[in-house]
Amino acid sequence: MTGHEKYMQRCLDLAGLGMGTVSPNPMVGAVVVMDTVIIGEGYHHQYGGAHAEVNAINQVISAFSDWAELLDQSTLYVSLEPCAHYGKTPPCADLIIKHKIPKVVVGCRDPFEEVNGKGIDKLRDAGVEVITGVLEEDCKWLNRRFFTRVQMHRPYVILKWAQTADGFFTPDNDSQFWITGSESRKLVHQWRGEEDAVLVGKRTAMIDDPQLNVRLAPGRSPKRVVIDRRLELNENLNLFDHSVETLIFNEIKTAIEGNIKYIALEDFDRYVPQYILYQLYLQDIQSVIVEGGAQTLNSFIEAGLWDEARVFTGSVYLEHGIKSPGIRGVNGGEFKIGNDKLLILKNLNRLEV
């Protein structure tokens, strides 16, 4: 690993600390290096808060009385191109120029239209040396949710389900049937805290009465999304407890009732996944986990509208029931979670909506 890559990896490690708290902004980390020593570092903590570059520079300012001289001789590493526009905070490119930092190393460009090369151009026009493309693919992968939203105008879609050892999704008699162990369930709750929303269909909501929260893991609970075409769900279900914002996609009404948003789709016979994802995009939802049921999961698979699939296989057998979804993708890793097996698949033929 080169010197540039070592410091960029530290940026990536820092950036990941913003998982679950910065969306719809990207996760970004930054370090200030003086003579091979990191003298300041920071990351984007919270949506609307200070950016990584600001936090890293401020750490230098607070730690050293001669901070101006140090910054004038330092290199700033940042995992994503510094912004060049006024949003909720001033442009980071202007801050870098103001403090006369002579060299900036960037992991990858920001695809957002208001940035997308403008930050790099502004720095170079001011005489700053800019190096780009260090650990570029790793930087893009970290912000795959942000890149998907900006470039495809839809959220990043994660499909998640559990299947029995003989390939069944659930019994066919509308009864609950636990397939995975406690370790897998805790991991799912951790995942929920990392994403913006979790989606289920009417049948799953009716049979399982899920809370779709993170009670088994730290973090904030995601928004809940439910497909209930004819509004047949009983409002005594956990999904209607108003604990978090819940979106109900249907064909009857559009209304807001407390923390419940009813969104009527134009056509419930065709393109339902497409309509839902576009509406979620309009709601600034950057990522969604689709947790079931089988029909809902299959609709996203058939539309080609998924990015990752996380499939648990338990050790139990069902012998008959509803078959698990059929899916093809690139193997992204296989893991042992308690007594369960977890397979990660990646969709390399992603479709734009």
mmCIF file of C-alpha atoms in Angstrom:
data_model
loop_
_atom_site.group_PDB
_atom_site.id
_atom_site.type_symbol
_atom_site.label_atom_id
_atom_site.label_comp_id
_atom_site.label_asym_id
_atom_site.label_seq_id
_atom_site.Cartn_x
_atom_site.Cartn_y
_atom_site.Cartn_z
ATOM 1 C CA MET A 1 0.000 0.000 0.000
ATOM 2 C CA THR A 2 1.449 3.370 -1.023
ATOM 3 C CA GLY A 3 1.585 6.385 1.262
ATOM 4 C CA HIS A 4 -1.381 7.964 -0.498
ATOM 5 C CA GLU A 5 -3.381 4.752 -0.172
ATOM 6 C CA LYS A 6 -2.572 4.443 3.529
ATOM 7 C CA TYR A 7 -3.972 7.883 4.304
ATOM 8 C CA MET A 8 -6.947 7.365 1.993
ATOM 9 C CA GLN A 9 -7.757 4.128 3.797
ATOM 10 C CA ARG A 10 -7.855 6.113 7.027
ATOM 11 C CA CYS A 11 -10.309 8.492 5.317
ATOM 12 C CA LEU A 12 -12.499 5.522 4.414
ATOM 13 C CA ASP A 13 -12.360 4.157 7.969
ATOM 14 C CA LEU A 14 -13.457 7.529 9.311
ATOM 15 C CA ALA A 15 -16.147 7.990 6.664
ATOM 16 C CA GLY A 16 -17.786 4.699 7.616
ATOM 17 C CA LEU A 17 -18.480 6.084 11.092
ATOM 18 C CA GLY A 18 -21.205 8.204 9.487
ATOM 19 C CA MET A 19 -23.175 5.144 8.368
ATOM 20 C CA GLY A 20 -26.853 5.601 9.136
ATOM 21 C CA THR A 21 -26.621 9.258 10.170
ATOM 22 C CA VAL A 22 -25.604 11.344 7.144
ATOM 23 C CA SER A 23 -28.065 10.262 4.436
ATOM 24 C CA PRO A 24 -28.998 11.630 1.955
ATOM 25 C CA ASN A 25 -25.500 13.098 2.065
ATOM 26 C CA PRO A 26 -22.513 10.859 1.298
ATOM 27 C CA MET A 27 -20.183 9.436 3.933
ATOM 28 C CA VAL A 28 -16.872 11.299 3.824
ATOM 29 C CA GLY A 29 -13.636 11.142 5.788
ATOM 30 C CA ALA A 30 -10.641 13.504 5.709
ATOM 31 C CA VAL A 31 -7.153 13.641 7.205
ATOM 32 C CA VAL A 32 -4.522 16.380 7.283
ATOM 33 C CA VAL A 33 -0.959 15.069 6.912
ATOM 34 C CA MET A 34 2.224 16.959 7.731
ATOM 35 C CA ASP A 35 5.559 15.210 7.049
ATOM 36 C CA THR A 36 3.929 11.734 7.071
ATOM 37 C CA VAL A 37 2.138 12.442 10.372
ATOM 38 C CA ILE A 38 -1.628 12.868 10.650
ATOM 39 C CA ILE A 39 -2.185 16.121 12.531
ATOM 40 C CA GLY A 40 -5.925 16.355 12.062
ATOM 41 C CA GLU A 41 -8.794 14.154 10.982
ATOM 42 C CA GLY A 42 -12.554 14.245 10.749
ATOM 43 C CA TYR A 43 -15.646 12.827 9.126
ATOM 44 C CA HIS A 44 -19.180 13.890 8.288
ATOM 45 C CA HIS A 45 -21.119 13.051 11.459
ATOM 46 C CA GLN A 46 -24.687 14.127 10.777
ATOM 47 C CA TYR A 47 -26.815 15.300 7.869
ATOM 48 C CA GLY A 48 -26.771 19.094 7.855
ATOM 49 C CA GLY A 49 -23.641 19.204 10.018
ATOM 50 C CA ALA A 50 -20.047 20.116 9.269
ATOM 51 C CA HIS A 51 -18.355 18.246 6.458
ATOM 52 C CA ALA A 52 -15.318 16.016 6.929
ATOM 53 C CA GLU A 53 -12.834 18.619 5.664
ATOM 54 C CA VAL A 54 -14.149 21.212 8.117
ATOM 55 C CA ASN A 55 -13.825 18.828 11.063
ATOM 56 C CA ALA A 56 -10.304 17.760 10.068
ATOM 57 C CA ILE A 57 -9.082 21.343 9.626
ATOM 58 C CA ASN A 58 -10.748 22.460 12.854
ATOM 59 C CA GLN A 59 -8.976 19.690 14.730
ATOM 60 C CA VAL A 60 -5.640 21.081 13.527
ATOM 61 C CA ILE A 61 -6.675 24.601 14.527
ATOM 62 C CA SER A 62 -7.699 23.504 18.016
ATOM 63 C CA ALA A 63 -4.592 21.363 18.614
ATOM 64 C CA PHE A 64 -1.764 23.615 17.394
ATOM 65 C CA SER A 65 -0.962 27.253 18.075
ATOM 66 C CA ASP A 66 0.960 27.443 14.778
ATOM 67 C CA TRP A 67 -1.886 25.855 12.838
ATOM 68 C CA ALA A 68 -1.706 28.352 9.982
ATOM 69 C CA GLU A 69 1.910 27.461 9.221
ATOM 70 C CA LEU A 70 1.181 23.761 9.495
ATOM 71 C CA LEU A 71 -1.790 23.899 7.119
ATOM 72 C CA ASP A 72 0.320 25.888 4.679
ATOM 73 C CA GLN A 73 2.704 22.896 4.440
ATOM 74 C CA SER A 74 0.241 19.995 4.717
ATOM 75 C CA THR A 75 -1.625 17.640 2.432
ATOM 76 C CA LEU A 76 -5.362 17.107 2.842
ATOM 77 C CA TYR A 77 -6.709 13.667 2.000
ATOM 78 C CA VAL A 78 -10.451 13.319 1.440
ATOM 79 C CA SER A 79 -12.441 10.308 0.246
ATOM 80 C CA LEU A 80 -14.867 12.364 -1.893
ATOM 81 C CA GLU A 81 -14.311 15.505 -3.935
ATOM 82 C CA PRO A 82 -14.676 18.670 -1.810
ATOM 83 C CA CYS A 83 -17.929 20.491 -2.489
ATOM 84 C CA ALA A 84 -17.891 23.733 -4.461
ATOM 85 C CA HIS A 85 -21.417 25.013 -3.781
ATOM 86 C CA TYR A 86 -23.445 26.463 -0.940
ATOM 87 C CA GLY A 87 -25.808 23.882 0.520
ATOM 88 C CA LYS A 88 -26.481 23.494 4.228
ATOM 89 C CA THR A 89 -22.813 24.445 4.737
ATOM 90 C CA PRO A 90 -20.342 26.665 2.817
ATOM 91 C CA PRO A 91 -18.123 25.141 0.106
ATOM 92 C CA CYS A 92 -15.260 23.036 1.442
ATOM 93 C CA ALA A 93 -13.130 23.970 -1.574
ATOM 94 C CA ASP A 94 -13.270 27.610 -0.428
ATOM 95 C CA LEU A 95 -12.161 26.604 3.077
ATOM 96 C CA ILE A 96 -9.171 24.675 1.708
ATOM 97 C CA ILE A 97 -8.138 27.660 -0.413
ATOM 98 C CA LYS A 98 -8.638 30.054 2.512
ATOM 99 C CA HIS A 99 -6.221 28.081 4.685
ATOM 100 C CA LYS A 100 -3.675 27.812 1.877
ATOM 101 C CA ILE A 101 -3.419 24.033 1.957
ATOM 102 C CA PRO A 102 -1.107 23.388 -1.014
ATOM 103 C CA LYS A 103 -2.020 19.785 -1.863
ATOM 104 C CA VAL A 104 -5.237 17.767 -1.844
ATOM 105 C CA VAL A 105 -5.599 14.049 -2.574
ATOM 106 C CA VAL A 106 -9.118 12.975 -3.574
ATOM 107 C CA GLY A 107 -10.490 9.443 -3.563
ATOM 108 C CA CYS A 108 -13.232 9.929 -6.162
ATOM 109 C CA ARG A 109 -15.256 12.643 -7.822
ATOM 110 C CA ASP A 110 -18.662 13.618 -6.493
ATOM 111 C CA PRO A 111 -21.338 12.763 -9.101
ATOM 112 C CA PHE A 112 -23.773 15.351 -7.725
ATOM 113 C CA GLU A 113 -24.428 17.937 -10.460
ATOM 114 C CA GLU A 114 -23.554 20.905 -8.233
ATOM 115 C CA VAL A 115 -20.090 19.414 -7.629
ATOM 116 C CA ASN A 116 -18.955 16.790 -10.203
ATOM 117 C CA GLY A 117 -15.490 18.154 -10.942
ATOM 118 C CA LYS A 118 -16.234 21.730 -9.936
ATOM 119 C CA GLY A 119 -14.559 21.334 -6.547
ATOM 120 C CA ILE A 120 -11.418 19.925 -8.137
ATOM 121 C CA ASP A 121 -11.412 22.657 -10.790
ATOM 122 C CA LYS A 122 -11.814 25.386 -8.174
ATOM 123 C CA LEU A 123 -8.863 24.067 -6.190
ATOM 124 C CA ARG A 124 -6.630 23.770 -9.244
ATOM 125 C CA ASP A 125 -7.612 27.233 -10.454
ATOM 126 C CA ALA A 126 -6.436 28.548 -7.065
ATOM 127 C CA GLY A 127 -3.061 26.866 -7.485
ATOM 128 C CA VAL A 128 -3.707 23.826 -5.287
ATOM 129 C CA GLU A 129 -2.105 20.587 -6.458
ATOM 130 C CA VAL A 130 -4.848 17.965 -6.731
ATOM 131 C CA ILE A 131 -4.302 14.230 -7.084
ATOM 132 C CA THR A 132 -7.375 12.123 -7.851
ATOM 133 C CA GLY A 133 -8.360 8.470 -8.064
ATOM 134 C CA VAL A 134 -6.612 7.083 -4.965
ATOM 135 C CA LEU A 135 -8.500 3.933 -3.850
ATOM 136 C CA GLU A 136 -11.206 5.188 -6.187
ATOM 137 C CA GLU A 137 -13.218 1.970 -6.391
ATOM 138 C CA ASP A 138 -13.194 1.566 -2.610
ATOM 139 C CA CYS A 139 -14.399 5.158 -2.228
ATOM 140 C CA LYS A 140 -17.206 4.594 -4.730
ATOM 141 C CA TRP A 141 -18.257 1.342 -3.054
ATOM 142 C CA LEU A 142 -18.493 3.015 0.347
ATOM 143 C CA ASN A 143 -20.913 5.563 -1.118
ATOM 144 C CA ARG A 144 -22.741 3.193 -3.449
ATOM 145 C CA ARG A 145 -26.067 4.321 -1.944
ATOM 146 C CA PHE A 146 -25.315 7.979 -2.667
ATOM 147 C CA PHE A 147 -24.011 7.227 -6.175
ATOM 148 C CA THR A 148 -27.096 5.141 -6.990
ATOM 149 C CA ARG A 149 -29.476 7.862 -5.856
ATOM 150 C CA VAL A 150 -27.666 10.616 -7.771
ATOM 151 C CA GLN A 151 -27.009 8.673 -10.967
ATOM 152 C CA MET A 152 -30.098 6.411 -11.170
ATOM 153 C CA HIS A 153 -32.683 8.591 -9.424
ATOM 154 C CA ARG A 154 -33.740 5.791 -7.111
ATOM 155 C CA PRO A 155 -32.644 4.380 -3.758
ATOM 156 C CA TYR A 156 -30.062 1.664 -3.392
ATOM 157 C CA VAL A 157 -32.062 -1.564 -3.058
ATOM 158 C CA ILE A 158 -31.047 -4.392 -0.739
ATOM 159 C CA LEU A 159 -33.111 -7.569 -0.869
ATOM 160 C CA LYS A 160 -33.098 -9.646 2.313
ATOM 161 C CA TRP A 161 -34.723 -12.967 3.086
ATOM 162 C CA ALA A 162 -34.239 -16.231 4.930
ATOM 163 C CA GLN A 163 -34.824 -19.639 3.423
ATOM 164 C CA THR A 164 -34.891 -23.128 4.828
ATOM 165 C CA ALA A 165 -32.244 -25.709 4.059
ATOM 166 C CA ASP A 166 -34.604 -27.169 1.467
ATOM 167 C CA GLY A 167 -35.283 -23.822 -0.230
ATOM 168 C CA PHE A 168 -38.600 -22.671 1.219
ATOM 169 C CA PHE A 169 -39.419 -19.096 2.182
ATOM 170 C CA THR A 170 -42.393 -19.628 4.483
ATOM 171 C CA PRO A 171 -45.271 -22.065 5.121
ATOM 172 C CA ASP A 172 -48.248 -21.755 2.801
ATOM 173 C CA ASN A 173 -50.807 -21.637 5.624
ATOM 174 C CA ASP A 174 -50.222 -18.019 6.742
ATOM 175 C CA SER A 175 -48.416 -19.095 9.928
ATOM 176 C CA GLN A 176 -45.205 -17.664 11.347
ATOM 177 C CA PHE A 177 -42.122 -19.845 11.012
ATOM 178 C CA TRP A 178 -38.685 -18.772 12.295
ATOM 179 C CA ILE A 179 -35.889 -19.946 10.026
ATOM 180 C CA THR A 180 -32.821 -18.153 11.392
ATOM 181 C CA GLY A 181 -31.239 -17.904 14.833
ATOM 182 C CA SER A 182 -30.772 -14.970 17.179
ATOM 183 C CA GLU A 183 -27.385 -13.989 15.722
ATOM 184 C CA SER A 184 -28.885 -13.491 12.266
ATOM 185 C CA ARG A 185 -31.825 -11.512 13.659
ATOM 186 C CA LYS A 186 -29.455 -9.177 15.520
ATOM 187 C CA LEU A 187 -27.470 -8.647 12.320
ATOM 188 C CA VAL A 188 -30.660 -7.750 10.430
ATOM 189 C CA HIS A 189 -31.491 -5.145 13.071
ATOM 190 C CA GLN A 190 -27.986 -3.713 12.679
ATOM 191 C CA TRP A 191 -28.545 -3.493 8.924
ATOM 192 C CA ARG A 192 -31.820 -1.653 9.439
ATOM 193 C CA GLY A 193 -29.971 1.021 11.405
ATOM 194 C CA GLU A 194 -27.638 1.528 8.439
ATOM 195 C CA GLU A 195 -30.342 2.128 5.831
ATOM 196 C CA ASP A 196 -33.016 4.774 5.330
ATOM 197 C CA ALA A 197 -36.039 2.522 4.960
ATOM 198 C CA VAL A 198 -37.298 -1.047 5.181
ATOM 199 C CA LEU A 199 -40.094 -2.336 2.934
ATOM 200 C CA VAL A 200 -42.583 -5.203 3.250
ATOM 201 C CA GLY A 201 -45.708 -6.308 1.444
ATOM 202 C CA LYS A 202 -49.218 -6.620 2.857
ATOM 203 C CA ARG A 203 -49.044 -10.363 3.534
ATOM 204 C CA THR A 204 -45.840 -10.069 5.581
ATOM 205 C CA ALA A 205 -47.301 -7.169 7.548
ATOM 206 C CA MET A 206 -50.499 -9.105 8.235
ATOM 207 C CA ILE A 207 -48.954 -12.447 9.214
ATOM 208 C CA ASP A 208 -45.826 -11.354 11.085
ATOM 209 C CA ASP A 209 -47.032 -8.008 12.514
ATOM 210 C CA PRO A 210 -43.410 -6.768 12.352
ATOM 211 C CA GLN A 211 -42.103 -3.664 14.104
ATOM 212 C CA LEU A 212 -39.276 -3.218 11.539
ATOM 213 C CA ASN A 213 -37.134 -1.370 14.077
ATOM 214 C CA VAL A 214 -33.677 -1.808 15.608
ATOM 215 C CA ARG A 215 -34.615 -3.023 19.092
ATOM 216 C CA LEU A 216 -31.881 -5.713 18.935
ATOM 217 C CA ALA A 217 -29.087 -3.331 17.876
ATOM 218 C CA PRO A 218 -27.960 0.263 18.493
ATOM 219 C CA GLY A 219 -28.914 2.988 16.036
ATOM 220 C CA ARG A 220 -31.981 4.739 14.745
ATOM 221 C CA SER A 221 -34.934 2.867 13.301
ATOM 222 C CA PRO A 222 -35.483 3.290 9.548
ATOM 223 C CA LYS A 223 -38.592 4.602 7.905
ATOM 224 C CA ARG A 224 -41.115 1.868 7.192
ATOM 225 C CA VAL A 225 -42.619 1.224 3.764
ATOM 226 C CA VAL A 226 -45.642 -1.015 3.219
ATOM 227 C CA ILE A 227 -47.423 -2.085 0.027
ATOM 228 C CA ASP A 228 -51.146 -2.364 0.775
ATOM 229 C CA ARG A 229 -53.011 -1.939 -2.497
ATOM 230 C CA ARG A 230 -56.579 -1.817 -1.125
ATOM 231 C CA LEU A 231 -55.744 -0.602 2.409
ATOM 232 C CA GLU A 232 -56.747 -3.895 3.971
ATOM 233 C CA LEU A 233 -54.311 -3.895 6.883
ATOM 234 C CA ASN A 234 -55.678 -3.548 10.420
ATOM 235 C CA GLU A 235 -54.527 -0.291 11.976
ATOM 236 C CA ASN A 236 -53.856 -2.103 15.269
ATOM 237 C CA LEU A 237 -50.724 -3.597 13.709
ATOM 238 C CA ASN A 238 -47.305 -2.430 14.925
ATOM 239 C CA LEU A 239 -46.692 -0.659 11.620
ATOM 240 C CA PHE A 240 -49.361 1.894 12.558
ATOM 241 C CA ASP A 241 -47.900 2.819 15.976
ATOM 242 C CA HIS A 242 -46.586 6.190 14.667
ATOM 243 C CA SER A 243 -43.161 5.498 16.244
ATOM 244 C CA VAL A 244 -41.419 6.325 12.948
ATOM 245 C CA GLU A 245 -42.515 7.696 9.600
ATOM 246 C CA THR A 246 -44.368 4.987 7.699
ATOM 247 C CA LEU A 247 -45.280 5.136 3.996
ATOM 248 C CA ILE A 248 -48.273 3.096 2.807
ATOM 249 C CA PHE A 249 -48.387 2.595 -0.968
ATOM 250 C CA ASN A 250 -51.915 1.964 -2.175
ATOM 251 C CA GLU A 251 -54.388 2.731 -4.980
ATOM 252 C CA ILE A 252 -57.018 4.549 -2.900
ATOM 253 C CA LYS A 253 -55.740 7.674 -1.195
ATOM 254 C CA THR A 254 -52.912 10.118 -0.670
ATOM 255 C CA ALA A 255 -52.954 11.618 2.804
ATOM 256 C CA ILE A 256 -50.862 12.295 5.889
ATOM 257 C CA GLU A 257 -52.197 11.079 9.231
ATOM 258 C CA GLY A 258 -49.677 11.735 11.963
ATOM 259 C CA ASN A 259 -46.560 9.747 11.130
ATOM 260 C CA ILE A 260 -48.386 7.716 8.484
ATOM 261 C CA LYS A 261 -48.150 8.803 4.844
ATOM 262 C CA TYR A 262 -50.557 7.239 2.367
ATOM 263 C CA ILE A 263 -49.273 7.453 -1.207
ATOM 264 C CA ALA A 264 -51.545 6.415 -4.073
ATOM 265 C CA LEU A 265 -49.762 5.007 -7.105
ATOM 266 C CA GLU A 266 -50.865 5.775 -10.654
ATOM 267 C CA ASP A 267 -51.030 2.147 -11.754
ATOM 268 C CA PHE A 268 -51.024 -0.901 -9.483
ATOM 269 C CA ASP A 269 -51.065 -3.392 -12.340
ATOM 270 C CA ARG A 270 -47.710 -2.490 -13.879
ATOM 271 C CA TYR A 271 -44.353 -1.015 -12.844
ATOM 272 C CA VAL A 272 -45.104 -1.065 -9.106
ATOM 273 C CA PRO A 273 -41.429 -1.390 -8.025
ATOM 274 C CA GLN A 274 -40.508 1.454 -10.391
ATOM 275 C CA TYR A 275 -43.235 3.754 -9.057
ATOM 276 C CA ILE A 276 -42.360 2.976 -5.453
ATOM 277 C CA LEU A 277 -38.646 3.574 -5.897
ATOM 278 C CA TYR A 278 -39.228 6.874 -7.647
ATOM 279 C CA GLN A 279 -41.519 8.033 -4.844
ATOM 280 C CA LEU A 280 -38.909 7.021 -2.276
ATOM 281 C CA TYR A 281 -36.309 8.963 -4.264
ATOM 282 C CA LEU A 282 -38.550 12.033 -4.077
ATOM 283 C CA GLN A 283 -38.716 11.522 -0.287
ATOM 284 C CA ASP A 284 -34.875 11.710 -0.081
ATOM 285 C CA ILE A 285 -34.703 8.027 0.840
ATOM 286 C CA GLN A 286 -31.286 6.891 -0.309
ATOM 287 C CA SER A 287 -31.479 3.173 0.516
ATOM 288 C CA VAL A 288 -34.151 0.571 1.258
ATOM 289 C CA ILE A 289 -34.111 -3.015 2.494
ATOM 290 C CA VAL A 290 -36.862 -5.130 0.963
ATOM 291 C CA GLU A 291 -37.640 -7.786 3.582
ATOM 292 C CA GLY A 292 -40.608 -9.592 2.072
ATOM 293 C CA GLY A 293 -42.730 -11.326 1.288
ATOM 294 C CA ALA A 294 -41.817 -13.628 -1.552
ATOM 295 C CA GLN A 295 -44.124 -11.938 -4.065
ATOM 296 C CA THR A 296 -42.740 -8.497 -3.238
ATOM 297 C CA LEU A 297 -39.147 -9.691 -3.454
ATOM 298 C CA ASN A 298 -39.810 -11.419 -6.762
ATOM 299 C CA SER A 299 -41.352 -8.254 -8.210
ATOM 300 C CA PHE A 300 -38.117 -6.331 -7.595
ATOM 301 C CA ILE A 301 -36.023 -9.213 -8.950
ATOM 302 C CA GLU A 302 -38.129 -9.500 -12.120
ATOM 303 C CA ALA A 303 -37.869 -5.732 -12.668
ATOM 304 C CA GLY A 304 -34.071 -5.889 -12.271
ATOM 305 C CA LEU A 305 -34.361 -3.252 -9.549
ATOM 306 C CA TRP A 306 -31.982 -4.499 -6.905
ATOM 307 C CA ASP A 307 -28.357 -3.888 -6.036
ATOM 308 C CA GLU A 308 -27.551 -6.399 -3.302
ATOM 309 C CA ALA A 309 -29.257 -9.543 -2.066
ATOM 310 C CA ARG A 310 -28.528 -10.853 1.424
ATOM 311 C CA VAL A 311 -29.826 -14.400 1.709
ATOM 312 C CA PHE A 312 -29.784 -16.396 4.945
ATOM 313 C CA THR A 313 -30.110 -20.164 4.824
ATOM 314 C CA GLY A 314 -31.144 -21.803 8.070
ATOM 315 C CA SER A 315 -30.612 -25.382 9.160
ATOM 316 C CA VAL A 316 -34.327 -26.184 9.432
ATOM 317 C CA TYR A 317 -36.416 -28.016 6.815
ATOM 318 C CA LEU A 318 -39.993 -27.222 5.824
ATOM 319 C CA GLU A 319 -40.657 -29.865 3.105
ATOM 320 C CA HIS A 320 -43.493 -27.818 1.574
ATOM 321 C CA GLY A 321 -44.567 -24.188 1.479
ATOM 322 C CA ILE A 322 -43.814 -21.070 -0.564
ATOM 323 C CA LYS A 323 -40.560 -21.390 -2.493
ATOM 324 C CA SER A 324 -37.795 -18.852 -1.923
ATOM 325 C CA PRO A 325 -37.201 -16.230 -4.612
ATOM 326 C CA GLY A 326 -34.974 -17.244 -7.508
ATOM 327 C CA ILE A 327 -32.109 -14.848 -8.124
ATOM 328 C CA ARG A 328 -28.815 -14.665 -9.986
ATOM 329 C CA GLY A 329 -25.959 -12.391 -9.123
ATOM 330 C CA VAL A 330 -22.241 -12.147 -8.526
ATOM 331 C CA ASN A 331 -21.050 -13.773 -5.320
ATOM 332 C CA GLY A 332 -20.127 -11.036 -2.865
ATOM 333 C CA GLY A 333 -19.172 -13.340 -0.032
ATOM 334 C CA GLU A 334 -20.401 -16.257 2.064
ATOM 335 C CA PHE A 335 -20.425 -16.114 5.855
ATOM 336 C CA LYS A 336 -21.345 -18.219 8.860
ATOM 337 C CA ILE A 337 -23.744 -16.385 11.208
ATOM 338 C CA GLY A 338 -24.404 -18.573 14.239
ATOM 339 C CA ASN A 339 -25.882 -21.765 12.792
ATOM 340 C CA ASP A 340 -27.011 -19.973 9.632
ATOM 341 C CA LYS A 341 -25.284 -19.327 6.316
ATOM 342 C CA LEU A 342 -25.332 -15.875 4.731
ATOM 343 C CA LEU A 343 -24.793 -15.346 1.003
ATOM 344 C CA ILE A 344 -24.272 -11.861 -0.430
ATOM 345 C CA LEU A 345 -25.080 -11.370 -4.101
ATOM 346 C CA LYS A 346 -24.390 -8.273 -6.193
ATOM 347 C CA ASN A 347 -26.345 -7.222 -9.263
ATOM 348 C CA LEU A 348 -23.887 -6.065 -11.905
ATOM 349 C CA ASN A 349 -26.674 -5.553 -14.474
ATOM 350 C CA ARG A 350 -28.522 -2.864 -12.587
ATOM 351 C CA LEU A 351 -31.328 -1.114 -14.460
ATOM 352 C CA GLU A 352 -32.094 2.560 -14.308
ATOM 353 C CA VAL A 353 -35.694 3.541 -13.604
#
